[in-house]
GROMACS .gro file of C-alpha atoms in nm:
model
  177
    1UNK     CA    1   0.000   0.000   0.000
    2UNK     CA    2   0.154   0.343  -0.118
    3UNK     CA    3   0.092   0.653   0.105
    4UNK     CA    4  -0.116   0.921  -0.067
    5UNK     CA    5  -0.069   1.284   0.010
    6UNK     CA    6  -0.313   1.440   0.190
    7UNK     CA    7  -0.573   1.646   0.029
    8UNK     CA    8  -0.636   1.966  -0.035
    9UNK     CA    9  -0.873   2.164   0.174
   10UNK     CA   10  -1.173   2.318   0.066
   11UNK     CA   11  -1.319   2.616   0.181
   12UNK     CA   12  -1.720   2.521   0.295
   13UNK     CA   13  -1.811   2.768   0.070
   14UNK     CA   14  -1.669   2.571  -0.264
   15UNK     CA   15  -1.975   2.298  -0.233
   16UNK     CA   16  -2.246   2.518  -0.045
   17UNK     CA   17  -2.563   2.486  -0.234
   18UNK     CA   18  -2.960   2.555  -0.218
   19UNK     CA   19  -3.253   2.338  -0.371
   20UNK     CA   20  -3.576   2.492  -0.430
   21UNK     CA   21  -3.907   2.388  -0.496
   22UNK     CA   22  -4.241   2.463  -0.501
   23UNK     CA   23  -4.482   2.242  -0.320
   24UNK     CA   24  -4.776   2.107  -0.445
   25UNK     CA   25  -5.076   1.863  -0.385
   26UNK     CA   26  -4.908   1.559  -0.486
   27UNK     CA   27  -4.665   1.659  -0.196
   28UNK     CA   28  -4.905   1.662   0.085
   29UNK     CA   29  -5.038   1.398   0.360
   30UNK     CA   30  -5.349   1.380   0.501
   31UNK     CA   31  -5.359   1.635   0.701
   32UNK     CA   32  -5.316   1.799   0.427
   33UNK     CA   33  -5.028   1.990   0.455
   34UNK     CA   34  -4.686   1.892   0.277
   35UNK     CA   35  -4.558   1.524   0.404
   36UNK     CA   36  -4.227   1.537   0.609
   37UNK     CA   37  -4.066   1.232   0.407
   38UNK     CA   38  -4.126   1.491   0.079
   39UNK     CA   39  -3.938   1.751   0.287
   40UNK     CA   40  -3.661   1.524   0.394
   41UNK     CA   41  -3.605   1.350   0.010
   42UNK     CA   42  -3.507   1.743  -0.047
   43UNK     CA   43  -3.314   1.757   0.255
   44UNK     CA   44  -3.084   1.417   0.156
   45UNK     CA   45  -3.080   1.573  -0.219
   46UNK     CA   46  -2.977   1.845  -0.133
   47UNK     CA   47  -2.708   1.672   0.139
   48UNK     CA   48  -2.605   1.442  -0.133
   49UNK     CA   49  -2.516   1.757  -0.412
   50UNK     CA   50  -2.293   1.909  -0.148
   51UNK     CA   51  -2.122   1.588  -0.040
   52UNK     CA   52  -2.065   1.418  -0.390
   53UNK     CA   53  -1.925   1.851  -0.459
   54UNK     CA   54  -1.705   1.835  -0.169
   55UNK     CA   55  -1.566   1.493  -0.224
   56UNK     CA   56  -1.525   1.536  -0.588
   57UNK     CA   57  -1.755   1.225  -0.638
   58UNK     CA   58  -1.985   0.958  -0.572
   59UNK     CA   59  -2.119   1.010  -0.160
   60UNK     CA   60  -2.387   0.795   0.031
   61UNK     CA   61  -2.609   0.908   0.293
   62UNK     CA   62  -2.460   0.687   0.592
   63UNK     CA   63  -2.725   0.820   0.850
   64UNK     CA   64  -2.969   1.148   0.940
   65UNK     CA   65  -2.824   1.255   1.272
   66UNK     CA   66  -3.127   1.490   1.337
   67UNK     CA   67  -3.455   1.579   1.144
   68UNK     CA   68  -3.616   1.897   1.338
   69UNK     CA   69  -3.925   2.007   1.146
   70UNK     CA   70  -4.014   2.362   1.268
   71UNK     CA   71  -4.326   2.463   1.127
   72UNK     CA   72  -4.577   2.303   0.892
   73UNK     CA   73  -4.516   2.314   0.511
   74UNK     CA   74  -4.845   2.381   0.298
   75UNK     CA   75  -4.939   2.322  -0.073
   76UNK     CA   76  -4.814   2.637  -0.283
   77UNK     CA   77  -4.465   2.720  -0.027
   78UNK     CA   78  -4.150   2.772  -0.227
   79UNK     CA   79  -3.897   2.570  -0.017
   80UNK     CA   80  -3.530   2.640   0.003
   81UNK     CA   81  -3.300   2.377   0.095
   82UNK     CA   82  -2.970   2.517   0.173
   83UNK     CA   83  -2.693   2.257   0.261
   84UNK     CA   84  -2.313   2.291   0.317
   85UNK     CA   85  -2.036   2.072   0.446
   86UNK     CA   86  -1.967   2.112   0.852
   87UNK     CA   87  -1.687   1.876   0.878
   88UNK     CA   88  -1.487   1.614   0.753
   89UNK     CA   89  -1.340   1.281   0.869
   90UNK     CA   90  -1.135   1.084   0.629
   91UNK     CA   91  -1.394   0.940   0.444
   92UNK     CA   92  -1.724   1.091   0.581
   93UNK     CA   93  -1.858   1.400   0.558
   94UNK     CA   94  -2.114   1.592   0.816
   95UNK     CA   95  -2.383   1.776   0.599
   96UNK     CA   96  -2.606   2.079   0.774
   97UNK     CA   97  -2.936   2.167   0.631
   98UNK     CA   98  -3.175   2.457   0.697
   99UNK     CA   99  -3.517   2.434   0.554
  100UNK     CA  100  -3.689   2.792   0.464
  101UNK     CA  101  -4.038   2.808   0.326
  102UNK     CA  102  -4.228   3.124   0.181
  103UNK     CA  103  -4.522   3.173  -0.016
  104UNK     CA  104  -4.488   3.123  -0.384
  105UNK     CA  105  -4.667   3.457  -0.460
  106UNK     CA  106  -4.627   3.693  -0.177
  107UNK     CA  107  -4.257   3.901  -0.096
  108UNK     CA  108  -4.269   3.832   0.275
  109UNK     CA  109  -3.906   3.657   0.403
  110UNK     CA  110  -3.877   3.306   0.438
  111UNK     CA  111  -3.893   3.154   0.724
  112UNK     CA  112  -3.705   2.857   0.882
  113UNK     CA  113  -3.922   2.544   0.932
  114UNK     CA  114  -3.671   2.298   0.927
  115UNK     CA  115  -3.315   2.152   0.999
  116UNK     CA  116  -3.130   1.888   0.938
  117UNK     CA  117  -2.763   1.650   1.037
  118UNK     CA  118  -2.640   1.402   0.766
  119UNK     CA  119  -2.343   1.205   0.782
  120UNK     CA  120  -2.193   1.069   0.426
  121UNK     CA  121  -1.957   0.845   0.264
  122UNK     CA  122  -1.721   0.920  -0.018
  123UNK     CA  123  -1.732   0.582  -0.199
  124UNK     CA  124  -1.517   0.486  -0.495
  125UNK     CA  125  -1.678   0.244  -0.810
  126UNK     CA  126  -1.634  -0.035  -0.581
  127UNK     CA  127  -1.829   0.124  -0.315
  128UNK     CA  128  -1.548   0.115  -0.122
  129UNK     CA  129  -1.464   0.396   0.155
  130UNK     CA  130  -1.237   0.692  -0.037
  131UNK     CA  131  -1.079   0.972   0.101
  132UNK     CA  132  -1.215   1.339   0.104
  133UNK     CA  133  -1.060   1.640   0.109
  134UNK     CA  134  -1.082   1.865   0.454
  135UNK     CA  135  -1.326   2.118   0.483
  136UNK     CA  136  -1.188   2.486   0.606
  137UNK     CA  137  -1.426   2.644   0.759
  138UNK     CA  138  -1.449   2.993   0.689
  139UNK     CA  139  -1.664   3.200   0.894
  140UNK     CA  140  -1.720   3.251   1.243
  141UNK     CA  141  -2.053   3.037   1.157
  142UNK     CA  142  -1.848   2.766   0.970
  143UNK     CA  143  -1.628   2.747   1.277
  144UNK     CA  144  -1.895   2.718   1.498
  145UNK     CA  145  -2.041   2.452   1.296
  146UNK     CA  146  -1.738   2.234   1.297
  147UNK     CA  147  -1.729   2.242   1.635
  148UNK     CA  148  -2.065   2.150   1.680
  149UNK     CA  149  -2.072   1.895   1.422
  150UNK     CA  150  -1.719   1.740   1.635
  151UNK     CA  151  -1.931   1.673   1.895
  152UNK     CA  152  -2.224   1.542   1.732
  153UNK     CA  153  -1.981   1.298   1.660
  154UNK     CA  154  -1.834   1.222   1.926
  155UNK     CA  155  -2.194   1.168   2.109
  156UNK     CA  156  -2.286   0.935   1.772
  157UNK     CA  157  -1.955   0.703   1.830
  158UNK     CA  158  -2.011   0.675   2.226
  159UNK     CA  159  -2.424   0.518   2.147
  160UNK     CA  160  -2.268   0.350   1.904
  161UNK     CA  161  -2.025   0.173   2.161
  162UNK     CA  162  -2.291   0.201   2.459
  163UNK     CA  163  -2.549  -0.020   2.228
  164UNK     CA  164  -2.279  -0.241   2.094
  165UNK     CA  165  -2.156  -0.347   2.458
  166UNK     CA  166  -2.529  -0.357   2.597
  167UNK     CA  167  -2.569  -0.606   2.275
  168UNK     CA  168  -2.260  -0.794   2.397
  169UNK     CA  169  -2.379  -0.781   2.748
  170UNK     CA  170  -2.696  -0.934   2.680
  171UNK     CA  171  -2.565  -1.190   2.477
  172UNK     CA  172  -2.343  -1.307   2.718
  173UNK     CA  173  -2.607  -1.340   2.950
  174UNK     CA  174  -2.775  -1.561   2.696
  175UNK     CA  175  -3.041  -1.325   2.650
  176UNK     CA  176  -3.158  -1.396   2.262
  177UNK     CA  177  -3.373  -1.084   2.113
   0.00000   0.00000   0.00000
């Protein structure tokens, strides 16, 4: 195995990007306002563009950290999805998304009725595990966000390990589930 050099960093601005759409009956449940799995399809599309930018390739959504849904969504909202890199690990990627809805006809601001945490995987055309370049965070915000997004991940790899030992626990104890 030959060592590679590390890659270059990219500023979070390079792969920032913003989805929008206009919602519409076929979008709604039966409540009858717009369905939340609609709303987060546009959040992982959105997730996906700016991790597959970042890495310079093919990314997977390896899990939704946290779906917050703010405020309802109705038939006839123009919805912004804006998504940017928070940090990087050597092959994942932490994804942030706001969700902002307005009326399609009316000049009043958006509003926030959404956010979102994805974590992805740079894959190769084996679907193996590649490496991605670091994200430099370049705003007070952006640094802010990489710290938060550090210890999202540090709280994700310590339930990992708590449920993994419980599991181990339990079947040592020779309880089957």
């Amino acid at each position: 195995m030959t060592d590679q050099a590390p890659l270059e960093g990219k500023p979070t601005a390079a792969s920032r990007t913003t989805l929008s759409h206009i919602m519409t009956g076929s979008d709604t449940n039966l409540l009858g306002t717009v369905h939340g799995g609609v709303i987060m399809k546009l959040v992982d599309d959105a997730a996906g563009a700016v991790a597959g930018r970042h890495s310079g390739g093919p990314a997977v959504t390896a899990s939704m950290d946290e779906m917050v849904f703010l405020e309802p969504v109705r038939v006839g909202d123009l919805v912004h999805v804006k998504a940017q890199v928070n940090w990087t690990g050597r092959s994942s990627m932490e994804v942030g998304v706001r969700v902002l809805a307005e009326r399609w006809n009316e000049s009043t601001p958006a509003t926030q009725v959404g956010s979102a945490y994805l974590v992805f995987a740079a894959v190769d055309a084996d679907g193996k595990p590649r490496p991605v370049p670091p994200v430099v965070p370049e705003t007070e915000r952006d640094k802010r966000r990489y710290q938060e997004a550090q210890i999202r991940r540090t709280h994700r790899l310590a339930r990992r390990r708590a449920i993994r030992e419980l599991r181990e626990q339990r079947a040592a104890e020779g309880i089957d589930d």
